[in-house]
Amino acid sequence: MLFSVISVIILCVLLFPLYWAFITSLKTEQEIFHNPPTFYPHVLNSQSYAAQVETGDFNMFRSFANSFLISVGATVIAVLLAVPASYGIAKYRFKARKVMLLSFLVTQMLPVSVLLTPMFIMFKNMHVYNTWIAAVLADATIGIPFSVLILKNYFASIPKDLEEAAYLDGCNKFTAFIRILIPIAKPGVMVCAIFSFLYAWGDLAYGMTFILDQEKRPITAGIFNFMGQYGTKWSYLTAFAVVTIIPVALIFIFMQKYIVSGMTSGAVKG
Amino acid sequence: MNRIKKIFRYDNVGMLFVLPAFLYMLIFVGYPIVRNIILSFQDVDAGNLVRGTKNFIMFANYSELFKDGVFRTSLWNTLRYTVLCLVFQFIIGFILALFFNQRFTLAKPVRGILLVPWMIPVTVTALMFKLLFATDIGVINYILRSLHIISKNIEWLTTPGSAMFALICANVWIGIPFNMILISTGLTTIPKELYESASIDGANKVQTFFHITLPLLKPTIESVLILGFIYTFKVYDLVYVMTSGGPVNSTHMLSTYSYKLSFEMFKYSKGSAVANVLLVILLIVGIFYIKVTTDGEED
């Protein structure tokens, strides 16, 4: 009982920044500047959300839609490429296997700074600069290595007998992979999809560097732009923050078991 | 002979599965790395970035860097920021992992919710901490004032030393869940019998911690610290949104300084050189990471 009480106190302290941002988004600007600060909104103000639906450069719902499109695109690319790749690495022993595995490991720790300028030049030459495609292509490079490394453990843990039984039933390598192995590795595929989505959703550097026009930019870049132009209009800024957190919160509520699995299996060998 | 041929063909099929992902990474990551290295030996600015001749000036960008005070500050900042963040998030994460390893009703659900800070987009975290550390309306100044620790509001983000402190707080907040969950997982792999026989032998809690828990957690601790180093050392979004390297360049990290050189001052080659210094340091640490994660991998 005592431990449960302590754990709730820890929870309140650690999640206070989130609570504070949430209630600030519901306060009037006047109440935000009130001294001493109010710990819940005395006057409920939904203006900071409503105003942004209607007009302005900083329509956060359009930014939200941009982010969503970019993140889903990056997730689709990452999963489509990583699922077969991790299967190949887990189940076959070909010559370049070690080099390829190592290259996925290395790319996972690269800083964005190394890639920004060359990617910038590349996307200009490909004529995708300042389109959502540039952000999708760049964001997928975060999801792919992560997904390959996670999924290879899932595929490696599937016993060979299952695969061989599929061959006896008349499957070839590709149909066995699609009909038997992918369904078994489904929890792993979910982990990859969720993390690829979260990585892309949280990206600022790529979205900000490769997309110039505010109306095409993801929501993170929208927040950053807004800060630059309007400084500290905190009710609007925190409303922006709350909207950005919504998909993260939904993923957390409905898919929590995959989160723990993704956070741990990437770092500690199984 | 035929059998060898068959095996070879079988394994080639495996490579076909990997090839699309590998080629994708080669085009969008491998090629940029090479391009970035070349760029750092050239003299590229906004004028000749996409078209035009690029002169090779060899190591001029690098030698210029070491005379550059902001670069030296950034390097030093990145190092001390990383070390301080690691120390705090590791200690707090470890304590929380031990705490939630006890058996009580709320242990699992509360530990689960504590992962949320790690999942939130860093831009949002930066924004939230900017609000907490705000001078006039910031709740941190309010608490310190109420406790009579300060009499006048501190300008956290516009004073060099305290700006760094605010950045570290925000980063530790993100890092705690990561450390906690990895150490928690590590703790569950320690066989319960070991603790039982230790208590039969009359060992107290402190003794079991230092003689059983710590030694058996060594592989976990290694990967937590190395991964933590890599993630923290390449920090970009958090610093860029909270301070943009200011005030007067005092919180620049290698990543943010590289970004500033390339995309605000359009000195692309010099920015690339800074990014490569960052890359080399990460690769050196990465060797340890690869050793830890691939240890025990079959063949």
Tab-separated table of N, CA, C and O in Angstrom, chain A residues 3-4 14-15 18 32-33 35-37 81 84-85 87 92-94 98 103 105 107-111 113-114 116-122 125 137 140-141 144-145 152 173-174 195 204-205 208-209 224 227 234 237 241 252 256 263-264 267 269, chain B residues 10-11 14 17-18 20-22 24-25 27-29 31-33 36 39 49-50 99 102 104 106 112-113 118 120 127 130-131 137 142 145 173 182 185 227 230 234 236 240-241 255 259 262-263 268 275 278-279 282 286 289 294-295 297-299:
chain	number	residue	atom	x	y	z
A	3	PHE	N	3.925	1.459	-0.929
A	3	PHE	CA	4.620	1.522	-2.205
A	3	PHE	C	3.720	2.078	-3.300
A	3	PHE	O	4.152	2.863	-4.139
A	4	SER	N	2.450	1.667	-3.287
A	4	SER	CA	1.528	2.167	-4.304
A	4	SER	C	1.360	3.678	-4.186
A	4	SER	O	1.323	4.393	-5.189
A	14	LEU	N	6.662	13.170	-12.188
A	14	LEU	CA	7.273	12.995	-13.512
A	14	LEU	C	6.355	13.435	-14.654
A	14	LEU	O	6.821	13.886	-15.686
A	15	LEU	N	5.052	13.286	-14.456
A	15	LEU	CA	4.157	13.675	-15.551
A	15	LEU	C	3.639	15.102	-15.408
A	15	LEU	O	2.832	15.552	-16.215
A	18	LEU	N	3.531	17.412	-18.492
A	18	LEU	CA	2.435	17.148	-19.433
A	18	LEU	C	1.138	17.782	-18.946
A	18	LEU	O	0.408	18.407	-19.709
A	32	ILE	N	-2.809	32.812	-17.782
A	32	ILE	CA	-1.448	32.249	-17.857
A	32	ILE	C	-0.451	33.183	-17.171
A	32	ILE	O	0.479	32.744	-16.504
A	33	PHE	N	-0.696	34.494	-17.312
A	33	PHE	CA	0.234	35.463	-16.723
A	33	PHE	C	-0.120	35.832	-15.287
A	33	PHE	O	0.481	36.715	-14.702
A	35	ASN	N	-0.274	35.845	-11.366
A	35	ASN	CA	0.681	35.507	-10.326
A	35	ASN	C	-0.021	35.521	-8.965
A	35	ASN	O	-0.599	36.536	-8.590
A	36	PRO	N	-0.010	34.477	-8.158
A	36	PRO	CA	0.603	33.161	-8.409
A	36	PRO	C	-0.120	32.373	-9.502
A	36	PRO	O	-1.301	32.610	-9.736
A	37	PRO	N	0.578	31.418	-10.147
A	37	PRO	CA	-0.042	30.645	-11.218
A	37	PRO	C	-1.206	29.800	-10.714
A	37	PRO	O	-1.227	29.386	-9.557
A	81	LEU	N	10.046	-2.799	-46.529
A	81	LEU	CA	11.435	-3.162	-46.809
A	81	LEU	C	12.050	-3.984	-45.683
A	81	LEU	O	12.847	-4.890	-45.922
A	84	PRO	N	10.934	-8.314	-45.262
A	84	PRO	CA	11.743	-9.307	-45.980
A	84	PRO	C	13.223	-9.267	-45.594
A	84	PRO	O	13.845	-10.325	-45.460
A	85	ALA	N	13.759	-8.074	-45.373
A	85	ALA	CA	15.191	-7.984	-45.066
A	85	ALA	C	15.537	-8.723	-43.774
A	85	ALA	O	16.522	-9.464	-43.718
A	87	TYR	N	13.886	-11.128	-42.415
A	87	TYR	CA	13.713	-12.567	-42.661
A	87	TYR	C	14.962	-13.132	-43.339
A	87	TYR	O	15.488	-14.168	-42.935
A	92	TYR	N	18.898	-17.001	-43.535
A	92	TYR	CA	19.846	-17.430	-44.560
A	92	TYR	C	21.263	-17.036	-44.159
A	92	TYR	O	21.467	-16.044	-43.463
A	93	ARG	N	22.238	-17.819	-44.608
A	93	ARG	CA	23.634	-17.502	-44.318
A	93	ARG	C	24.359	-17.210	-45.631
A	93	ARG	O	25.016	-18.082	-46.178
A	94	PHE	N	24.193	-16.024	-46.160
A	94	PHE	CA	24.878	-15.673	-47.414
A	94	PHE	C	26.106	-14.838	-47.095
A	94	PHE	O	26.294	-14.386	-45.952
A	98	LYS	N	26.880	-10.549	-42.958
A	98	LYS	CA	27.454	-9.829	-41.821
A	98	LYS	C	27.631	-8.346	-42.122
A	98	LYS	O	27.352	-7.494	-41.286
A	103	SER	N	25.868	-2.867	-41.319
A	103	SER	CA	25.515	-1.551	-41.863
A	103	SER	C	24.184	-1.064	-41.283
A	103	SER	O	24.006	0.125	-41.052
A	105	LEU	N	23.183	-1.803	-38.253
A	105	LEU	CA	23.540	-1.396	-36.892
A	105	LEU	C	24.157	0.000	-36.871
A	105	LEU	O	23.833	0.830	-36.024
A	107	THR	N	23.929	2.456	-39.188
A	107	THR	CA	23.041	3.550	-39.596
A	107	THR	C	22.109	3.960	-38.473
A	107	THR	O	21.643	5.085	-38.418
A	108	GLN	N	21.863	3.012	-37.545
A	108	GLN	CA	20.947	3.323	-36.450
A	108	GLN	C	21.497	4.400	-35.516
A	108	GLN	O	20.755	5.049	-34.805
A	109	MET	N	22.822	4.552	-35.517
A	109	MET	CA	23.371	5.526	-34.566
A	109	MET	C	23.883	6.796	-35.231
A	109	MET	O	24.522	7.606	-34.581
A	110	LEU	N	23.581	6.971	-36.500
A	110	LEU	CA	24.082	8.167	-37.190
A	110	LEU	C	23.369	9.426	-36.721
A	110	LEU	O	22.173	9.410	-36.470
A	111	PRO	N	24.090	10.530	-36.619
A	111	PRO	CA	23.436	11.794	-36.305
A	111	PRO	C	22.800	12.380	-37.570
A	111	PRO	O	23.355	12.204	-38.665
A	113	SER	N	22.792	15.327	-38.485
A	113	SER	CA	23.648	16.390	-39.026
A	113	SER	C	24.473	15.921	-40.226
A	113	SER	O	24.723	16.674	-41.155
A	114	VAL	N	24.903	14.650	-40.195
A	114	VAL	CA	25.741	14.133	-41.266
A	114	VAL	C	24.945	14.015	-42.564
A	114	VAL	O	25.490	14.140	-43.652
A	116	LEU	N	21.959	15.729	-43.402
A	116	LEU	CA	21.074	16.819	-43.836
A	116	LEU	C	21.503	17.485	-45.148
A	116	LEU	O	20.712	17.554	-46.085
A	117	THR	N	22.753	17.957	-45.207
A	117	THR	CA	23.172	18.691	-46.404
A	117	THR	C	23.189	17.807	-47.657
A	117	THR	O	22.620	18.192	-48.683
A	118	PRO	N	23.818	16.603	-47.596
A	118	PRO	CA	23.789	15.762	-48.792
A	118	PRO	C	22.372	15.382	-49.224
A	118	PRO	O	22.064	15.378	-50.419
A	119	MET	N	21.505	15.099	-48.268
A	119	MET	CA	20.114	14.774	-48.610
A	119	MET	C	19.430	15.973	-49.253
A	119	MET	O	18.677	15.835	-50.216
A	120	PHE	N	19.731	17.135	-48.697
A	120	PHE	CA	19.176	18.388	-49.222
A	120	PHE	C	19.529	18.540	-50.705
A	120	PHE	O	18.663	18.803	-51.551
A	121	ILE	N	20.813	18.327	-51.028
A	121	ILE	CA	21.254	18.411	-52.430
A	121	ILE	C	20.559	17.334	-53.262
A	121	ILE	O	20.057	17.601	-54.364
A	122	MET	N	20.508	16.137	-52.724
A	122	MET	CA	19.926	15.009	-53.441
A	122	MET	C	18.453	15.255	-53.752
A	122	MET	O	17.994	15.044	-54.870
A	125	ASN	N	17.988	17.720	-56.496
A	125	ASN	CA	18.224	17.122	-57.810
A	125	ASN	C	17.101	16.178	-58.232
A	125	ASN	O	16.822	16.026	-59.416
A	137	LEU	N	10.867	9.991	-47.532
A	137	LEU	CA	12.080	9.254	-47.895
A	137	LEU	C	13.121	9.337	-46.778
A	137	LEU	O	13.775	8.353	-46.458
A	140	ALA	N	11.992	7.416	-43.426
A	140	ALA	CA	12.046	5.948	-43.528
A	140	ALA	C	13.425	5.417	-43.164
A	140	ALA	O	13.549	4.289	-42.684
A	141	THR	N	14.468	6.245	-43.354
A	141	THR	CA	15.816	5.769	-43.023
A	141	THR	C	16.005	5.585	-41.516
A	141	THR	O	16.954	4.954	-41.097
A	144	ILE	N	13.787	1.896	-40.938
A	144	ILE	CA	14.274	0.652	-41.550
A	144	ILE	C	15.297	-0.079	-40.682
A	144	ILE	O	15.071	-1.242	-40.331
A	145	PRO	N	16.417	0.548	-40.306
A	145	PRO	CA	17.399	-0.229	-39.531
A	145	PRO	C	16.833	-0.716	-38.202
A	145	PRO	O	17.063	-1.856	-37.809
A	152	LYS	N	14.503	-9.340	-36.949
A	152	LYS	CA	15.342	-10.521	-37.206
A	152	LYS	C	15.288	-11.474	-36.019
A	152	LYS	O	15.334	-12.681	-36.197
A	173	LYS	N	9.506	-20.840	-51.264
A	173	LYS	CA	10.097	-19.956	-50.268
A	173	LYS	C	9.292	-18.680	-50.071
A	173	LYS	O	9.121	-18.208	-48.962
A	174	PHE	N	8.787	-18.143	-51.174
A	174	PHE	CA	8.093	-16.865	-51.069
A	174	PHE	C	6.703	-17.021	-50.464
A	174	PHE	O	6.298	-16.239	-49.621
A	195	PHE	N	6.981	1.918	-34.016
A	195	PHE	CA	8.180	2.727	-33.792
A	195	PHE	C	8.557	3.540	-35.026
A	195	PHE	O	8.995	4.684	-34.893
A	204	LEU	N	11.869	16.458	-36.419
A	204	LEU	CA	11.837	17.902	-36.687
A	204	LEU	C	12.845	18.262	-37.784
A	204	LEU	O	12.514	18.949	-38.744
A	205	ALA	N	14.060	17.733	-37.677
A	205	ALA	CA	15.148	18.147	-38.559
A	205	ALA	C	14.813	17.943	-40.039
A	205	ALA	O	14.966	18.859	-40.850
A	208	MET	N	11.750	20.070	-41.292
A	208	MET	CA	12.037	21.500	-41.313
A	208	MET	C	13.025	21.850	-42.421
A	208	MET	O	12.927	22.905	-43.042
A	209	THR	N	13.975	20.951	-42.696
A	209	THR	CA	15.021	21.259	-43.662
A	209	THR	C	14.587	20.986	-45.099
A	209	THR	O	14.977	21.707	-46.014
A	224	PHE	N	7.693	24.826	-34.156
A	224	PHE	CA	8.949	25.580	-34.124
A	224	PHE	C	8.787	26.935	-34.837
A	224	PHE	O	9.232	27.967	-34.327
A	227	MET	N	6.786	29.334	-32.707
A	227	MET	CA	7.603	29.907	-31.632
A	227	MET	C	8.442	31.055	-32.164
A	227	MET	O	8.598	32.086	-31.517
A	234	TRP	N	1.532	31.352	-25.254
A	234	TRP	CA	1.574	30.018	-24.661
A	234	TRP	C	0.298	29.217	-24.841
A	234	TRP	O	0.343	27.995	-24.956
A	237	LEU	N	0.543	27.765	-28.266
A	237	LEU	CA	1.666	26.817	-28.343
A	237	LEU	C	1.353	25.497	-27.637
A	237	LEU	O	1.611	24.415	-28.160
A	241	ALA	N	0.953	21.622	-28.838
A	241	ALA	CA	1.632	20.491	-28.205
A	241	ALA	C	0.649	19.365	-27.894
A	241	ALA	O	0.922	18.199	-28.174
A	252	PHE	N	-0.126	4.723	-27.124
A	252	PHE	CA	0.222	4.243	-25.793
A	252	PHE	C	-0.937	3.479	-25.154
A	252	PHE	O	-0.754	2.397	-24.599
A	256	GLN	N	0.234	-0.581	-25.715
A	256	GLN	CA	1.312	-0.423	-24.751
A	256	GLN	C	2.279	-1.599	-24.729
A	256	GLN	O	3.479	-1.425	-24.585
A	263	MET	N	11.160	-0.979	-26.976
A	263	MET	CA	12.209	-0.238	-26.273
A	263	MET	C	13.317	-1.157	-25.797
A	263	MET	O	14.480	-0.787	-25.757
A	264	THR	N	12.943	-2.386	-25.404
A	264	THR	CA	13.944	-3.255	-24.798
A	264	THR	C	14.647	-4.150	-25.809
A	264	THR	O	15.853	-4.302	-25.751
A	267	ALA	N	17.814	-2.962	-27.662
A	267	ALA	CA	19.074	-2.698	-26.978
A	267	ALA	C	19.677	-3.932	-26.326
A	267	ALA	O	20.877	-4.111	-26.335
A	269	LYS	N	20.145	-7.928	-26.084
A	269	LYS	CA	19.968	-9.099	-26.938
A	269	LYS	C	19.051	-10.102	-26.255
A	269	LYS	O	19.091	-10.280	-25.036
B	10	TYR	N	20.643	-21.392	-52.543
B	10	TYR	CA	19.695	-21.220	-51.453
B	10	TYR	C	19.987	-19.926	-50.690
B	10	TYR	O	19.097	-19.135	-50.405
B	11	ASP	N	21.283	-19.729	-50.424
B	11	ASP	CA	21.629	-18.544	-49.655
B	11	ASP	C	21.482	-17.256	-50.451
B	11	ASP	O	21.188	-16.210	-49.903
B	14	GLY	N	18.257	-15.681	-49.974
B	14	GLY	CA	18.214	-14.875	-48.760
B	14	GLY	C	18.665	-13.451	-49.020
B	14	GLY	O	18.082	-12.490	-48.518
B	17	PHE	N	16.097	-11.109	-50.414
B	17	PHE	CA	15.153	-10.544	-49.445
B	17	PHE	C	15.712	-9.275	-48.798
B	17	PHE	O	14.984	-8.339	-48.488
B	18	VAL	N	17.008	-9.281	-48.587
B	18	VAL	CA	17.624	-8.159	-47.869
B	18	VAL	C	17.912	-6.987	-48.805
B	18	VAL	O	17.914	-5.825	-48.394
B	20	PRO	N	16.483	-5.068	-51.202
B	20	PRO	CA	15.741	-3.799	-51.323
B	20	PRO	C	16.022	-2.829	-50.175
B	20	PRO	O	16.315	-1.653	-50.408
B	21	ALA	N	15.966	-3.343	-48.934
B	21	ALA	CA	16.216	-2.477	-47.778
B	21	ALA	C	17.649	-1.977	-47.796
B	21	ALA	O	17.925	-0.806	-47.516
B	22	PHE	N	18.571	-2.869	-48.150
B	22	PHE	CA	19.981	-2.498	-48.157
B	22	PHE	C	20.239	-1.403	-49.192
B	22	PHE	O	20.922	-0.412	-48.909
B	24	TYR	N	18.097	0.715	-50.399
B	24	TYR	CA	17.454	1.946	-49.935
B	24	TYR	C	18.377	2.706	-48.990
B	24	TYR	O	18.600	3.914	-49.136
B	25	MET	N	18.952	1.965	-48.039
B	25	MET	CA	19.842	2.602	-47.077
B	25	MET	C	21.132	3.077	-47.745
B	25	MET	O	21.703	4.094	-47.362
B	27	ILE	N	21.408	4.182	-50.815
B	27	ILE	CA	21.122	5.410	-51.569
B	27	ILE	C	20.886	6.586	-50.623
B	27	ILE	O	21.453	7.660	-50.804
B	28	PHE	N	20.058	6.381	-49.596
B	28	PHE	CA	19.634	7.523	-48.791
B	28	PHE	C	20.469	7.753	-47.533
B	28	PHE	O	20.287	8.749	-46.839
B	29	VAL	N	21.372	6.830	-47.204
B	29	VAL	CA	22.247	7.050	-46.053
B	29	VAL	C	23.716	6.877	-46.440
B	29	VAL	O	24.547	7.735	-46.166
B	31	TYR	N	25.276	6.880	-49.462
B	31	TYR	CA	25.747	7.906	-50.378
B	31	TYR	C	25.866	9.274	-49.698
B	31	TYR	O	26.905	9.936	-49.826
B	32	PRO	N	24.857	9.717	-48.934
B	32	PRO	CA	25.016	10.998	-48.222
B	32	PRO	C	26.245	11.057	-47.309
B	32	PRO	O	26.883	12.101	-47.213
B	33	ILE	N	26.584	9.939	-46.648
B	33	ILE	CA	27.758	9.975	-45.768
B	33	ILE	C	29.011	10.278	-46.580
B	33	ILE	O	29.813	11.150	-46.223
B	36	ASN	N	28.989	13.761	-47.768
B	36	ASN	CA	29.268	14.700	-46.685
B	36	ASN	C	30.767	14.799	-46.418
B	36	ASN	O	31.283	15.878	-46.126
B	39	LEU	N	32.184	16.807	-49.229
B	39	LEU	CA	31.774	18.195	-49.009
B	39	LEU	C	32.679	18.912	-48.007
B	39	LEU	O	33.007	20.086	-48.168
B	49	LEU	N	26.185	25.196	-54.291
B	49	LEU	CA	25.736	23.981	-53.625
B	49	LEU	C	25.178	22.968	-54.620
B	49	LEU	O	25.639	21.829	-54.675
B	50	VAL	N	24.193	23.371	-55.407
B	50	VAL	CA	23.543	22.410	-56.304
B	50	VAL	C	24.276	22.348	-57.643
B	50	VAL	O	24.519	21.282	-58.181
B	99	PHE	N	12.731	0.106	-7.563
B	99	PHE	CA	11.485	0.371	-6.856
B	99	PHE	C	10.324	-0.414	-7.482
B	99	PHE	O	9.578	-1.092	-6.792
B	102	GLN	N	9.671	-4.227	-6.955
B	102	GLN	CA	8.992	-4.747	-5.769
B	102	GLN	C	7.585	-5.161	-6.164
B	102	GLN	O	7.045	-4.702	-7.155
B	104	PHE	N	3.909	-4.776	-5.748
B	104	PHE	CA	2.753	-4.043	-5.219
B	104	PHE	C	1.768	-3.796	-6.354
B	104	PHE	O	2.125	-3.841	-7.525
B	106	LEU	N	0.152	-1.403	-7.853
B	106	LEU	CA	0.258	-0.436	-8.944
B	106	LEU	C	1.592	-0.510	-9.688
B	106	LEU	O	1.823	0.267	-10.611
B	112	GLY	N	4.309	1.445	-16.501
B	112	GLY	CA	3.910	1.586	-17.902
B	112	GLY	C	3.682	3.035	-18.285
B	112	GLY	O	4.199	3.510	-19.300
B	113	ILE	N	2.931	3.753	-17.443
B	113	ILE	CA	2.622	5.155	-17.784
B	113	ILE	C	3.888	6.001	-17.781
B	113	ILE	O	4.010	6.951	-18.543
B	118	TRP	N	9.186	9.252	-22.848
B	118	TRP	CA	10.121	8.807	-23.884
B	118	TRP	C	9.484	8.842	-25.271
B	118	TRP	O	10.167	9.005	-26.275
B	120	ILE	N	7.069	10.940	-26.411
B	120	ILE	CA	6.587	12.240	-26.874
B	120	ILE	C	7.590	12.883	-27.828
B	120	ILE	O	8.793	12.836	-27.587
B	127	LEU	N	9.259	22.333	-25.846
B	127	LEU	CA	8.266	23.384	-25.617
B	127	LEU	C	7.769	23.363	-24.171
B	127	LEU	O	7.684	24.408	-23.512
B	130	LYS	N	10.405	24.679	-21.890
B	130	LYS	CA	10.538	26.126	-22.054
B	130	LYS	C	9.490	26.851	-21.225
B	130	LYS	O	9.763	27.884	-20.614
B	131	LEU	N	8.302	26.255	-21.190
B	131	LEU	CA	7.206	26.825	-20.401
B	131	LEU	C	7.512	26.719	-18.900
B	131	LEU	O	7.323	27.676	-18.155
B	137	ILE	N	6.368	33.565	-16.015
B	137	ILE	CA	5.227	32.693	-15.739
B	137	ILE	C	5.659	31.278	-15.428
B	137	ILE	O	4.831	30.408	-15.191
B	142	TYR	N	8.335	30.001	-9.781
B	142	TYR	CA	7.295	30.179	-8.768
B	142	TYR	C	7.570	29.314	-7.539
B	142	TYR	O	7.487	29.776	-6.399
B	145	ARG	N	10.518	30.582	-5.642
B	145	ARG	CA	10.152	31.808	-4.910
B	145	ARG	C	9.357	31.473	-3.664
B	145	ARG	O	9.616	31.991	-2.582
B	173	TRP	N	14.639	13.997	-18.285
B	173	TRP	CA	13.218	13.629	-18.251
B	173	TRP	C	12.885	12.622	-19.365
B	173	TRP	O	12.144	11.671	-19.153
B	182	LEU	N	14.897	-0.574	-19.439
B	182	LEU	CA	15.955	-1.525	-19.793
B	182	LEU	C	16.515	-2.202	-18.555
B	182	LEU	O	16.767	-3.405	-18.543
B	185	THR	N	13.981	-4.743	-17.249
B	185	THR	CA	14.036	-5.992	-18.011
B	185	THR	C	15.247	-6.810	-17.593
B	185	THR	O	15.168	-8.029	-17.458
B	227	LEU	N	24.223	3.016	-25.411
B	227	LEU	CA	23.119	3.548	-26.218
B	227	LEU	C	22.742	4.944	-25.751
B	227	LEU	O	22.482	5.837	-26.566
B	230	ILE	N	25.142	7.399	-27.162
B	230	ILE	CA	24.915	7.672	-28.590
B	230	ILE	C	23.705	8.592	-28.783
B	230	ILE	O	23.767	9.594	-29.477
B	234	LYS	N	24.197	12.860	-29.922
B	234	LYS	CA	23.759	13.426	-31.200
B	234	LYS	C	22.533	14.331	-31.037
B	234	LYS	O	21.860	14.653	-32.014
B	236	TYR	N	19.763	16.945	-31.027
B	236	TYR	CA	19.611	18.062	-31.947
B	236	TYR	C	18.328	18.847	-31.648
B	236	TYR	O	18.395	19.992	-31.229
B	240	TYR	N	17.900	22.660	-30.228
B	240	TYR	CA	17.538	23.623	-31.262
B	240	TYR	C	16.240	24.351	-30.902
B	240	TYR	O	16.131	25.550	-31.093
B	241	VAL	N	15.279	23.615	-30.357
B	241	VAL	CA	13.998	24.242	-30.023
B	241	VAL	C	14.098	25.054	-28.726
B	241	VAL	O	13.565	26.153	-28.628
B	255	SER	N	25.852	19.146	-33.095
B	255	SER	CA	24.777	19.018	-34.077
B	255	SER	C	24.128	20.359	-34.397
B	255	SER	O	23.883	20.672	-35.564
B	259	TYR	N	24.260	22.555	-37.887
B	259	TYR	CA	23.046	23.004	-38.561
B	259	TYR	C	23.097	24.505	-38.816
B	259	TYR	O	22.742	24.988	-39.891
B	262	SER	N	25.462	25.284	-41.685
B	262	SER	CA	24.964	24.875	-42.996
B	262	SER	C	23.709	25.620	-43.423
B	262	SER	O	23.629	26.130	-44.534
B	263	PHE	N	22.720	25.684	-42.520
B	263	PHE	CA	21.410	26.147	-42.984
B	263	PHE	C	21.030	27.540	-42.508
B	263	PHE	O	19.977	28.037	-42.859
B	268	TYR	N	28.148	25.440	-46.094
B	268	TYR	CA	27.837	24.010	-46.090
B	268	TYR	C	29.057	23.156	-45.771
B	268	TYR	O	28.972	22.171	-45.048
B	275	ALA	N	29.856	18.145	-38.629
B	275	ALA	CA	29.068	16.914	-38.561
B	275	ALA	C	29.976	15.687	-38.598
B	275	ALA	O	29.709	14.695	-37.923
B	278	LEU	N	31.475	14.954	-35.256
B	278	LEU	CA	30.434	14.286	-34.474
B	278	LEU	C	30.349	12.810	-34.866
B	278	LEU	O	30.284	11.920	-34.018
B	279	LEU	N	30.385	12.568	-36.168
B	279	LEU	CA	30.273	11.201	-36.679
B	279	LEU	C	31.417	10.322	-36.190
B	279	LEU	O	31.201	9.191	-35.742
B	282	LEU	N	30.996	9.363	-32.602
B	282	LEU	CA	29.926	8.374	-32.457
B	282	LEU	C	30.365	7.001	-32.938
B	282	LEU	O	30.016	5.980	-32.353
B	286	GLY	N	30.394	3.679	-31.119
B	286	GLY	CA	29.587	2.658	-31.772
B	286	GLY	C	30.267	1.307	-31.837
B	286	GLY	O	29.601	0.266	-31.813
B	289	TYR	N	29.279	-0.417	-28.904
B	289	TYR	CA	27.869	-0.770	-29.003
B	289	TYR	C	27.700	-2.048	-29.828
B	289	TYR	O	27.003	-2.981	-29.440
B	294	THR	N	26.230	-7.538	-30.502
B	294	THR	CA	26.399	-8.729	-31.337
B	294	THR	C	27.147	-9.837	-30.617
B	294	THR	O	27.320	-10.908	-31.161
B	295	ASP	N	27.568	-9.597	-29.389
B	295	ASP	CA	28.198	-10.651	-28.597
B	295	ASP	C	27.245	-11.830	-28.484
B	295	ASP	O	26.089	-11.659	-28.142
B	297	GLU	N	26.049	-13.549	-30.828
B	297	GLU	CA	25.339	-13.816	-32.080
B	297	GLU	C	25.980	-15.032	-32.729
B	297	GLU	O	27.197	-15.134	-32.790
B	298	GLU	N	25.134	-15.921	-33.214
B	298	GLU	CA	25.715	-17.118	-33.843
B	298	GLU	C	26.498	-16.724	-35.094
B	298	GLU	O	26.123	-15.807	-35.796
B	299	ASP	N	27.555	-17.324	-35.361
B	299	ASP	CA	28.607	-17.129	-36.383
B	299	ASP	C	28.977	-15.711	-36.774
B	299	ASP	O	28.481	-14.748	-36.258
